[in-house]
Amino acid sequence: MRAAFRMPAGGRIARGETLSFRFDGRIYTGHPGDTLASALLAHGVHLLGRSFKYHRPRGVLAAGSEEPNALVEIDRGGGRRTPNLRATEVALYDGLVARSQNRAPALSFDLGRINDFFAPLLSAGFYYKTFMWPRRAWRMLYEPLIRRAAGLGRAPEAPDPDRYANRFGHCDVLIVGGGPAGLMAALAASAGEARVVLVDEQAACGGSLLDETTATIAGQPAPVWLAETLATLNARATVRLLRCATAFGYYAENFIAIAERVTEHLADPDPGLPRERLWQMRAREVVLATGATERPLVFPGNDRPGVMLAGAARTYLNRYAVRPGRRAVIVTACDSAYQAASDLAAAGVEVALIADLRDTLPAVASDLAARGIRVAAGMTVLGTQGGLRVRSVAVAPARGGASVRLACDLVLMSGGWTPAIHLFSQSRGQVRFAADLGAFIPDRSVQRERSAGACRGLLDLAETLADGARAGAAAARAAGFPVPDLPRPAVAGAITPAGFHLGLCPRAAATRAFVDFQNDVTAKDIARAAQEGFHAIEHVKRYTTTGMATDQGKTSNLNALALVAAATGRAIPEVGLTSFRPPYTPVTFGTLAGLSRGALFDPVRTTPIHPWAEARGAVFEDVGAWRRARYFPRSDEDMHAAIARECRATREALGLLDASTLGKIEVVGPDAAEFLERFYVNALRKLGIGRCRYGLALGENGFVRDDGVIGRLAPDRFHVTTTTGGATATLDRMEDYLQTEWPDLHVWLTSTTEHWAVLAVQGPQARAALAPLITDIDLAPAAFPPMSVRVGHILGVATRLFRVSFTGELGFEINVPADYAGAVWEAVAARVAACGGAVYGTEAMHVLRAEKGYAIIGQETDGTVTPGDLGLDWTIGKGKTDFIGKRALALPDLRRPGRKQLVGLLTTDPALVLEEGAQIIAGPNPSPGSTALGHVTSAYPSATLGRSIALGLVAAGRQRLGARLYAQTPGGVAEVDLVSPVFFDPAGRRIDG
Amino acid sequence: MLLIPCPYCGPRPEIEFSYGGEAHLARPRDPAACDDAAWGDFLYARTNPKGIHAERWRHAHGCGRFFNALRHTVSDQFLITYRIGAPRPEIAA
Amino acid sequence: MAPSRFSLLTLLRQAFSGPPDLSAHWRSPAPGPAYDVVIIGAGGHGLATAFHLAAEHGIRRVAVLEKGWLGGGNTGRNTTIVRSNYLMAESAALYEHALRLWEGLSQALNYNVMYSPRGVMMLAHNVHDIAVLKRHIYANRLAGIDNEWLSPAEAKAFCPPLNLAGGMRYPVLGAALQRRGGTARHDAVAWGYARAASALGVDIIQNCEVTAIDRDRAGAVSGVETTRGAIAARKIGVVAAGHTSVVMALAGLRMPLESYPLQALVSEPVKPVFPCVVMSNTIHAYISQSDKGELVIGAGTDAYVSYSQTGGLHIATHTLDAICELFPMFRRLRMLRNWGGIVDVTPDRSPIIGLTPVPGLFVNCGWGTGGFKATPGSGQVFAHTIATGAPHPINAPFSLDRFRCGRLIDEAAAAAVAH
């Protein structure tokens, strides 16, 4: 298909190469350097999308990231489908496949258009006033209808195969925006040694200079000056230019987030490259040179395809060599549109009229009039006509008089320019309203930041360049790098964009006069909202949705403000400004998540024994960050059978558990005993060397936080264990108390969790199994009683051997350095097998300890459980005047009778295993809304006891022992008897082996 | 992400630190002498100012040390950091 | 002064013929010299309180004072999730009370708050999660609150975007579903209550910051000083969310509260793809899709006390890590807006609703990250508390006093990680 609107020469496209692409199934051509929008315009295609609510046909309004209308879906295949991309930003590549959105069946014939007829019904706030009856209808009828109609593109359905990267960066001067101000700032800032980063959202640096054909800078045509400036910057080793990179967020302490699109513009990207990259840049000084955005005029039908911002038309013409139409009418309140008119006329586009809203024509008007272009002052625009493309426009004298319809296929408008203060505002800088611009500009910086050029209201090219140079030099100096002042470059042939108009055009109707194009918000909607009492700008925004579309109101916010001001009789500054939130333009989720996916999302912790367990087919479970072997099924076993076998083997002969995940802390120093005495409830000060004690740690609120075993190795050295999940928190709490409450104590803490692997050898054969492996520790009962620790060697490997039991059996916990753990484990496992034992996992560990009534912190406890609730009052050291949590134990509610206490629960049906979490109730038929007496904390089938067992917390449980209560089951309730939580070997004889 | 001036290591990004809550809430020397109200207030009552906040941080993934800071809770800017145990510096808002 | 009743018919008539009734949703009166009750804070909770004071207790001389614009705090910044599947009996009773009011709120206010019971699903990723969620289900069902267990396949059927592929770092092992849970339109809640309260005579006074709380000789409150003048009142209800500590300091009270930034974000709007609300407490991901088509995603709080209404980027990215991990097809969607609110958090993460040591001063605060869902119930019981001078049975456990006697209502602690 011939690109009929492509000029024969000019532009920044590479004509030597022709690219082919599809839009809604049709094949078109373009060139490298094109965007999807420019390539379609070159073919005369203006209809690119349908609006959100009314499904009105929409074309291209702008030429950059502010575009509200031309949103398309790009499909690269293989799950790489992206909705809602701006055609004005999509770089063309060969084979690109684009589709329009929010239309059915076709873009040119969209049934949703019927909404436009119902526009009066769908006005702002309509939903809030209706769809309420009958009560269920909202959820069942109205909401599904509204939801189907809403939304723009379609979300991808397949997992995204692309990769995203993340980089942290530091620099001395970060410059945002590569237009004239930004480039001058970079030149100035990089004149010394400062590390300078220049970020630009476009594929090519230059900003407005990319559209310049007539201006000269420092005596050179603007394009030549631009090329030389970029060459200079590229040659400086201290300068990094980031293109296709959007600085989207400005956070505290000059922390700037930048999304860089790495491969999006390539037809066939290197698979080694990420699709996008998130830069998190900390800058000493920041220069914001983010430019300005042209504003539309508000008049009926200002949204028809073919109605465009004047500056955008100039961009398409000069940068892409595309005539945006054949016959143009220009309506403007700003001088910059004259430049567009001049360029269009020079390119052979008929300019039927320049209708200026202002009463006085600017000087430039006479130049155009001299070229035979009609120019009229004091005009207004009343509306446009046309179907899928503008056909004519009605203009009239602003102060009254007959309107004239001018045939045209292009209407260009300019309401003036809005400085892009988004990042400045995000940086918490204060803004002020500049009455001469009709816009807000930066006033006072809060961070180490300077705005330069158009983003602070300087729209004149010469001034912009000089301002950039000033800001760049100042930034470098503030960062500590002396740089000279750059000479102010002379500029000729540029028009300064003076003049603006805000709000509705004179005499124009408010109906279908669009303010927010994408969200279909009209001037009438805003006036109505004000009338209905929504005066705060945030209220208007939320009630009408103006400024909340994917363009975040870049072209619409000031017109909306002006309309609210007009409707409420206030000045614009009194109405205020909505806050600018990150991101400046939408940022891909994947870019923000970066490399954090799969295994890198949250690394899994494994023990040195993990490979062995994997090789034996263990089934694993996640416990916090750890992955632990839950059970070791043999080929013919299900989970239940495997666990039963593991438990029986342990009780009857021997079991071996990988307990390496236990938290371990080495507590060392002359005051180590005193410190532990204060930290734990137990009496630890006089713990004998070689002895261990169960340790219970509380929070200052009196509730149980952690437990473990404390072994004393020397007067000043303790080996402390914690729960698997509580290791980090316990160490942190210990550090906190040591450093901040008791700095007088001389104690050093070291996490040894990863240093020591722990092999728990439990069962009647434990001593016999280990004896041949350990030569330098006497394992005899008298020499090595329960709750003691010895240092020696196992298989020649240094070990700390604990005689502790979490099963109620004779047990040892072998601590060996992790590097040797695999070998020691293999040898111990062989001994265990030889003794008729088995390796067991966390599930059997749970069963074995539950049979003994040992509580697990985090399972029996939930953060509001006291030692007394667990029946662990005996652990509290007698006569201790203080320890963490002691004072709180005396609070009224912690001493209240009727607190929930740990008990054993036996179902009357021994085969029934309760579900953990089931509530305990007094009667079999609880009335709805009744309260529970407690709940089941643990429940297992016990192979040892030949029946199910459970632990639970029950109100005044210890007084109720022997009572019959009820527990919920999936099917109803079950009878349970309250018993002691110690189901097995209550006398505790087995621990002696 | 805040930039936190560790008094021992210099400025470092927030992700290296853990927050420790309000500073200068010394644990009573003799908790048993506190009545329930005093103990409850020690445990739970917080100044939570909109303005300058004296607070504790720990350079958990750095030197590991706790320190105190004055930070403005509206701008999130750190005004000064100082050692644990040192009195709160006099700084005007 | 009763506003005209919104109905489809009158609207149709208004839409296609003129002149439409476009009277203000609420009056904007100048502050009066004295009121029976002054409510500080015109968020959802404060406005609901005023509405119930007027509607149920006949107290119509009520002023709601708002520093900024009504509904501009956490009411307008949250992720709009409504549910009542709390674990602790006290919490469940409070939120269920609210949920029942949600079910008829649009009709009660004659304002469509778009309560959409599309189901709230909480995911279990490990054995411990399963036990915790089942404990919720059993406790809820006993209390007469709907909550049910779904197998992974059932969860996927209810929420097709769920990823059940093998090898996930956080596999979906099941889910607890509360079908009556869902979402509502947050702004509409504030506006609906404001409109209804205003119609009953409540004065809603925006841009009116309280600068002092006046006390009489006996120590009881006697009024407030504001940026718009002094206002006398014998009863003052503070419903200032993130700013509660600041307001209560005016009465010399130091609260058990800390204020943290809480962030949320939305994607660009897309066609319906996500039918319910999904929460994963284990990896801190909360997601639903608004009627506009945006995916609404809640993040965790930042680590430090702040009134900045912004948070660190790393908090938002961490949230998206989790969302992309659970829903890898959303990776190509784009974040449209990211914002922050200020949430006031109590030591046990449960709210405080009740009396204070200062006679005549009442407080409703500490909702942390989850206050929106409680709005109607919170307003009703707080109005009862203010009107009668004593807490309603539902909010009696949520007294300020519990931080002195130790009777905490610690919902979050119940999810402690085991072993």
PDB file of C-alpha atoms in Angstrom, chain A residues 251-253 255 280 282 428 446 700-701 732 735-737 739-741 882-884 887-888 891-892, chain B residues 1-3 13 25-27 31-32 34-36 39 43-44 56 58 64-66 74 77-78 84:
ATOM      1  CA  TYR A 251      11.673   9.660  45.570  1.00  0.00           C
ATOM      2  CA  ALA A 252      13.317  10.895  48.744  1.00  0.00           C
ATOM      3  CA  GLU A 253      17.014  11.800  48.709  1.00  0.00           C
ATOM      4  CA  PHE A 255      16.391   8.625  44.222  1.00  0.00           C
ATOM      5  CA  GLN A 280      17.306   2.985  40.435  1.00  0.00           C
ATOM      6  CA  ARG A 282      20.847   7.970  43.323  1.00  0.00           C
ATOM      7  CA  ARG A 428       7.882  17.490  46.917  1.00  0.00           C
ATOM      8  CA  VAL A 446      12.944  20.710  48.365  1.00  0.00           C
ATOM      9  CA  GLU A 700       7.829  -7.628  76.999  1.00  0.00           C
ATOM     10  CA  ASN A 701       4.086  -8.144  76.639  1.00  0.00           C
ATOM     11  CA  ASP A 732      17.675  -9.371  66.419  1.00  0.00           C
ATOM     12  CA  GLU A 735      21.136  -7.565  69.733  1.00  0.00           C
ATOM     13  CA  ASP A 736      18.553  -4.910  70.467  1.00  0.00           C
ATOM     14  CA  TYR A 737      18.638  -5.501  74.221  1.00  0.00           C
ATOM     15  CA  GLN A 739      23.089  -2.655  72.315  1.00  0.00           C
ATOM     16  CA  THR A 740      20.332  -0.414  73.587  1.00  0.00           C
ATOM     17  CA  GLU A 741      19.117  -1.525  77.021  1.00  0.00           C
ATOM     18  CA  ASP A 882      13.229  -9.574  86.380  1.00  0.00           C
ATOM     19  CA  PHE A 883      13.415 -11.005  82.888  1.00  0.00           C
ATOM     20  CA  ILE A 884      11.922  -9.898  79.621  1.00  0.00           C
ATOM     21  CA  ARG A 887       6.258  -7.535  84.512  1.00  0.00           C
ATOM     22  CA  ALA A 888       3.591  -8.177  81.905  1.00  0.00           C
ATOM     23  CA  LEU A 891      -1.096  -7.799  84.191  1.00  0.00           C
ATOM     24  CA  PRO A 892      -4.711  -8.569  85.041  1.00  0.00           C
TER      25      PRO A 892
ATOM     26  CA  MET B   1      14.132   4.337  49.362  1.00  0.00           C
ATOM     27  CA  LEU B   2      15.572   6.475  52.103  1.00  0.00           C
ATOM     28  CA  LEU B   3      19.246   7.294  52.305  1.00  0.00           C
ATOM     29  CA  PRO B  13      20.295   2.807  51.234  1.00  0.00           C
ATOM     30  CA  LEU B  25      12.030   4.670  75.663  1.00  0.00           C
ATOM     31  CA  ALA B  26      14.288   3.231  78.317  1.00  0.00           C
ATOM     32  CA  ARG B  27      13.117   0.028  79.917  1.00  0.00           C
ATOM     33  CA  PRO B  31       9.660  -3.088  86.208  1.00  0.00           C
ATOM     34  CA  ALA B  32       8.042  -4.488  89.333  1.00  0.00           C
ATOM     35  CA  CYS B  34       5.661   0.135  87.689  1.00  0.00           C
ATOM     36  CA  ASP B  35       1.920  -0.018  88.021  1.00  0.00           C
ATOM     37  CA  ASP B  36      -0.087  -1.551  85.195  1.00  0.00           C
ATOM     38  CA  TRP B  39       3.975  -0.566  82.214  1.00  0.00           C
ATOM     39  CA  LEU B  43       5.127  -0.962  76.189  1.00  0.00           C
ATOM     40  CA  TYR B  44       2.660   0.708  73.894  1.00  0.00           C
ATOM     41  CA  ARG B  56      16.162   3.892  66.398  1.00  0.00           C
ATOM     42  CA  ARG B  58      20.009  -0.683  63.026  1.00  0.00           C
ATOM     43  CA  GLY B  64      25.020  -4.347  62.656  1.00  0.00           C
ATOM     44  CA  ARG B  65      24.919  -1.457  65.084  1.00  0.00           C
ATOM     45  CA  PHE B  66      21.957   0.366  66.468  1.00  0.00           C
ATOM     46  CA  VAL B  74       6.676  14.566  56.699  1.00  0.00           C
ATOM     47  CA  GLN B  77      14.637  13.620  55.765  1.00  0.00           C
ATOM     48  CA  PHE B  78      17.243  12.646  58.316  1.00  0.00           C
ATOM     49  CA  ILE B  84      22.637   4.971  71.388  1.00  0.00           C
TER      50      ILE B  84
END
